[in-house]
Short mmCIF file of C-alpha atoms and ligand atoms in Angstrom, two decimals:
data_model
loop_
_atom_site.label_atom_id
_atom_site.label_comp_id
_atom_site.label_asym_id
_atom_site.label_seq_id
_atom_site.Cartn_x
_atom_site.Cartn_y
_atom_site.Cartn_z
CA UNK A 1 72.92 99.39 117.09
CA UNK A 2 75.53 98.77 114.58
CA UNK A 3 77.29 101.80 116.05
CA UNK A 4 77.66 100.02 119.44
CA UNK A 5 79.34 97.07 117.59
CA UNK A 6 81.70 99.56 115.79
CA UNK A 7 83.07 101.29 118.76
CA UNK A 8 83.21 98.37 120.38
CA UNK A 9 85.76 96.71 117.89
CA UNK A 10 87.93 99.93 118.13
CA UNK A 11 87.59 100.04 122.01
CA UNK A 12 90.90 98.62 122.20
CA UNK A 13 92.34 101.63 120.33
CA UNK A 14 94.57 99.09 118.45
CA UNK A 15 94.80 98.90 114.74
CA UNK A 16 92.66 95.85 114.69
CA UNK A 17 93.38 95.30 110.98
CA UNK A 18 97.06 96.31 111.38
CA UNK A 19 98.93 99.38 109.62
CA UNK A 20 99.53 98.04 106.32
CA UNK A 21 96.95 99.26 103.37
CA UNK A 22 95.13 96.84 101.50
CA UNK A 23 96.66 96.15 98.00
CA UNK A 24 93.69 97.50 96.25
CA UNK A 25 94.88 101.08 97.88
CA UNK A 26 98.00 100.72 95.29
CA UNK A 27 95.71 99.49 92.38
CA UNK A 28 93.35 102.59 93.28
CA UNK A 29 96.49 105.18 93.20
CA UNK A 30 97.24 103.79 89.97
CA UNK A 31 93.58 103.97 88.54
CA UNK A 32 92.89 107.63 90.20
CA UNK A 33 96.42 109.03 89.37
CA UNK A 34 95.65 108.36 85.38
CA UNK A 35 92.13 109.71 85.85
CA UNK A 36 93.40 113.08 87.01
CA UNK A 37 91.72 112.51 90.41
CA UNK A 38 93.11 114.73 93.06
CA UNK A 39 89.92 115.00 95.65
CA UNK A 40 88.76 111.47 97.19
CA UNK A 41 86.05 110.57 99.29
CA UNK A 42 86.35 107.50 101.51
CA UNK A 43 83.13 106.34 103.17
CA UNK A 44 83.69 104.31 106.28
CA UNK A 45 87.17 105.29 106.52
CA UNK A 46 87.65 103.38 110.03
CA UNK A 47 91.08 104.61 112.02
CA UNK A 48 92.90 105.50 108.35
CA UNK A 49 94.83 101.94 107.45
CA UNK A 50 93.63 102.96 103.98
CA UNK A 51 93.79 106.64 103.91
CA UNK A 52 96.75 107.15 105.36
CA UNK A 53 98.74 106.17 101.78
CA UNK A 54 95.92 107.73 99.96
CA UNK A 55 96.23 111.14 101.83
CA UNK A 56 99.92 111.42 100.83
CA UNK A 57 98.53 111.90 97.16
CA UNK A 58 95.43 113.16 97.26
CA UNK A 59 93.23 115.44 99.14
CA UNK A 60 91.24 112.83 101.13
CA UNK A 61 87.74 113.29 102.97
CA UNK A 62 86.55 110.18 105.55
CA UNK A 63 83.28 109.53 106.47
CA UNK A 64 83.16 107.69 109.79
CA UNK A 65 80.03 107.36 112.73
CA UNK A 66 82.81 105.59 115.12
CA UNK A 67 84.44 108.51 117.28
CA UNK A 68 86.94 106.05 118.83
CA UNK A 69 88.14 105.36 115.24
CA UNK A 70 87.96 108.80 114.02
CA UNK A 71 90.18 109.84 116.99
CA UNK A 72 92.46 107.12 116.02
CA UNK A 73 92.32 108.10 112.74
CA UNK A 74 93.45 111.71 113.72
CA UNK A 75 96.45 110.68 115.09
CA UNK A 76 97.46 108.06 112.45
CA UNK A 77 96.42 110.09 109.40
CA UNK A 78 96.36 113.87 110.15
CA UNK A 79 96.03 114.59 106.55
CA UNK A 80 92.76 112.71 106.08
CA UNK A 81 89.81 115.39 107.20
CA UNK A 82 86.85 112.84 108.71
CA UNK A 83 83.65 113.96 108.77
CA UNK A 84 81.47 112.32 111.65
CA UNK A 85 78.19 110.84 109.81
CA UNK A 86 76.40 107.85 108.80
CA UNK A 87 77.16 106.92 105.26
CA UNK A 88 73.31 105.62 105.21
CA UNK A 89 72.28 109.11 105.43
CA UNK A 90 72.57 111.98 102.45
CA UNK A 91 75.65 114.10 103.52
CA UNK A 92 73.88 117.58 102.33
CA UNK A 93 77.17 118.83 101.19
CA UNK A 94 77.45 120.65 97.69
CA UNK A 95 80.96 119.27 97.28
CA UNK A 96 81.32 116.46 94.39
CA UNK A 97 84.46 114.51 94.54
CA UNK A 98 86.66 113.36 91.83
CA UNK A 99 86.39 109.62 93.21
CA UNK A 100 85.43 107.69 96.26
CA UNK A 101 87.38 104.64 97.70
CA UNK A 102 85.28 102.18 99.93
CA UNK A 103 87.08 99.25 101.53
CA UNK A 104 84.96 96.21 102.98
CA UNK A 105 82.03 98.38 103.85
CA UNK A 106 79.32 97.58 101.32
CA UNK A 107 78.80 94.13 102.40
CA UNK A 108 78.09 94.81 105.87
CA UNK A 109 74.32 96.02 104.89
CA UNK A 110 71.09 94.84 103.67
CA UNK A 111 69.97 95.12 100.14
CA UNK A 112 67.95 98.51 101.10
CA UNK A 113 71.22 100.12 102.84
CA UNK A 114 73.74 98.97 100.37
CA UNK A 115 71.61 100.78 97.76
CA UNK A 116 71.50 103.89 99.92
CA UNK A 117 75.22 103.70 100.30
CA UNK A 118 75.84 103.54 96.66
CA UNK A 119 72.95 106.37 95.70
CA UNK A 120 74.78 108.70 98.44
CA UNK A 121 78.02 107.83 97.09
CA UNK A 122 77.01 108.81 93.47
CA UNK A 123 75.41 112.12 94.65
CA UNK A 124 78.86 113.38 96.03
CA UNK A 125 80.62 112.37 92.70
CA UNK A 126 81.43 114.43 90.09
CA UNK A 127 80.76 113.86 86.17
CA UNK A 128 83.04 111.48 84.84
CA UNK A 129 84.28 110.71 88.37
CA UNK A 130 85.60 107.00 89.69
CA UNK A 131 84.10 104.97 92.23
CA UNK A 132 86.56 101.94 93.48
CA UNK A 133 84.59 99.50 96.18
CA UNK A 134 85.67 96.14 97.81
CA UNK A 135 83.23 93.77 99.12
CA UNK A 136 83.46 90.10 100.19
CA UNK A 137 82.94 87.46 97.40
CA UNK A 138 80.42 84.42 97.16
CA UNK A 139 83.54 82.39 97.25
CA UNK A 140 84.64 83.48 100.39
CA UNK A 141 84.76 80.83 103.33
CA UNK A 142 82.36 82.51 105.46
CA UNK A 143 79.75 82.29 102.61
CA UNK A 144 76.55 80.54 104.14
CA UNK A 145 77.64 80.42 107.82
CA UNK A 146 75.12 81.20 110.30
CA UNK A 147 71.43 82.01 109.90
CA UNK A 148 70.39 83.46 106.20
CA UNK A 149 69.04 87.18 106.40
CA UNK A 150 68.75 87.74 102.49
CA UNK A 151 69.68 86.43 99.32
CA UNK A 152 73.23 85.64 99.90
CA UNK A 153 73.41 87.54 103.37
CA UNK A 154 74.02 85.77 106.47
CA UNK A 155 74.92 86.31 110.21
CA UNK A 156 78.37 84.87 109.88
CA UNK A 157 79.18 85.77 113.50
CA UNK A 158 77.12 87.01 116.39
CA UNK A 159 75.79 90.39 115.63
CA UNK A 160 77.56 90.68 112.12
CA UNK A 161 76.02 90.18 109.06
CA UNK A 162 77.70 90.07 105.52
CA UNK A 163 76.32 89.80 102.27
CA UNK A 164 78.75 87.64 99.63
CA UNK A 165 78.68 89.03 96.17
CA UNK A 166 78.76 87.19 92.61
CA UNK A 167 80.29 89.03 89.90
CA UNK A 168 76.60 89.68 88.36
CA UNK A 169 75.08 90.89 91.61
CA UNK A 170 77.50 93.39 91.94
CA UNK A 171 77.59 94.53 88.58
CA UNK A 172 73.96 94.84 89.31
CA UNK A 173 74.28 96.99 92.28
CA UNK A 174 76.10 99.75 90.21
CA UNK A 175 73.73 99.36 87.23
CA UNK A 176 73.63 102.93 85.34
CA UNK A 177 77.52 103.48 85.79
CA UNK A 178 80.06 102.27 83.33
CA UNK A 179 82.09 99.49 84.45
CA UNK A 180 85.68 99.84 83.86
CA UNK A 181 87.36 96.60 85.65
CA UNK A 182 86.18 94.31 88.20
CA UNK A 183 87.91 91.23 89.83
CA UNK A 184 88.37 88.73 92.36
CA UNK A 185 91.38 89.05 95.06
CA UNK A 186 92.46 87.21 98.19
CA UNK A 187 93.81 89.16 101.10
CA UNK A 188 94.84 88.27 104.48
CA UNK A 189 94.17 90.64 106.89
CA UNK A 190 95.50 90.80 110.76
CA UNK A 191 92.98 90.17 113.67
CA UNK A 192 95.31 90.03 116.55
CA UNK A 193 98.86 90.72 116.87
CA UNK A 194 100.16 87.35 115.64
CA UNK A 195 97.00 86.02 113.49
CA UNK A 196 95.64 86.75 110.22
CA UNK A 197 92.25 86.08 108.63
CA UNK A 198 91.81 84.82 104.67
CA UNK A 199 89.42 86.94 102.56
CA UNK A 200 88.18 86.35 99.49
CA UNK A 201 87.38 89.99 98.21
CA UNK A 202 85.68 91.34 94.66
CA UNK A 203 86.55 94.89 93.56
CA UNK A 204 84.52 96.86 91.29
CA UNK A 205 85.65 100.23 89.46
CA UNK A 206 82.95 102.50 87.80
CA UNK A 207 82.77 105.77 86.15
CA UNK A 208 79.60 108.46 86.40
CA UNK A 209 78.30 108.62 83.03
C1 SAM B 301 85.03 96.54 108.01
S1 SAM B 301 85.31 98.25 108.56
C2 SAM B 301 86.50 99.24 107.37
C3 SAM B 301 87.18 99.99 107.64
C4 SAM B 301 88.30 100.81 106.64
N1 SAM B 301 87.38 100.81 105.33
C5 SAM B 301 89.33 100.22 106.67
O1 SAM B 301 89.34 99.26 105.51
O2 SAM B 301 89.93 100.01 107.22
C6 SAM B 301 83.98 99.26 108.26
C7 SAM B 301 83.88 100.73 108.73
O3 SAM B 301 82.70 101.32 108.45
C8 SAM B 301 82.19 102.04 109.41
N2 SAM B 301 80.92 101.97 109.30
C9 SAM B 301 80.07 101.06 109.43
N3 SAM B 301 78.77 101.64 109.33
C10 SAM B 301 78.78 102.65 109.37
C11 SAM B 301 77.76 103.79 108.95
N4 SAM B 301 76.38 103.60 108.79
N5 SAM B 301 78.26 104.94 108.97
C12 SAM B 301 79.49 105.54 108.83
N6 SAM B 301 80.35 104.70 109.11
C13 SAM B 301 79.91 102.95 108.93
C14 SAM B 301 82.93 101.31 110.76
O4 SAM B 301 82.96 102.24 112.09
C15 SAM B 301 84.39 101.03 110.47
O5 SAM B 301 84.93 101.72 110.67
#
């Protein structure tokens, strides 16, 4: 069902969140570079808005289930190799990556699936590897809108749910990993050619111990 939603979202073949990478990409690149990262896995890579810059510095593999997004990403960011799969299923690859960057995907799922995404990511990460995740924060204006599905999780738009993370909640999701850094940030993301939307996000950087 969610695959249908995402294919629809990419139907126009336009870059729905623009061409510019998130400010967290620049931050993640500094952290990755100072931790000798060479290979990078990006779950939910979309049409490559954030992988394009990353793939000019690292060897990047994206994971994505929308065929339309994958087609667009081949044109926009030919250096990233995208595997068509669900990030909620184990990828069954022997490869272990040096780092994982995952932008605004974790909050899309209910608890059970959020933990699946984190467990699958941990499986593909080498010892001492680094993960950089971003998600909606509890301070976002959408928090509390629409019907409540689970704790801090709302169907804030028809057919679209999100979990809104407090700091403690985010730490608990990554229990067992060493937290290097976390924080709040505001981002303005385009949603049409002329309009943008403001989001309050959290990021967390953790290391496999
Ligand atoms: C909010 S978008 C973020 C895209 C990208 N990280 C970016 O910032 O441009 C979420 C992305 O995750 C993908 N996605 C959602 N659920 C997925 C799943 N179960 N398996 C693979 N990809 C998924 C969607 O198709 C979409 O491209």
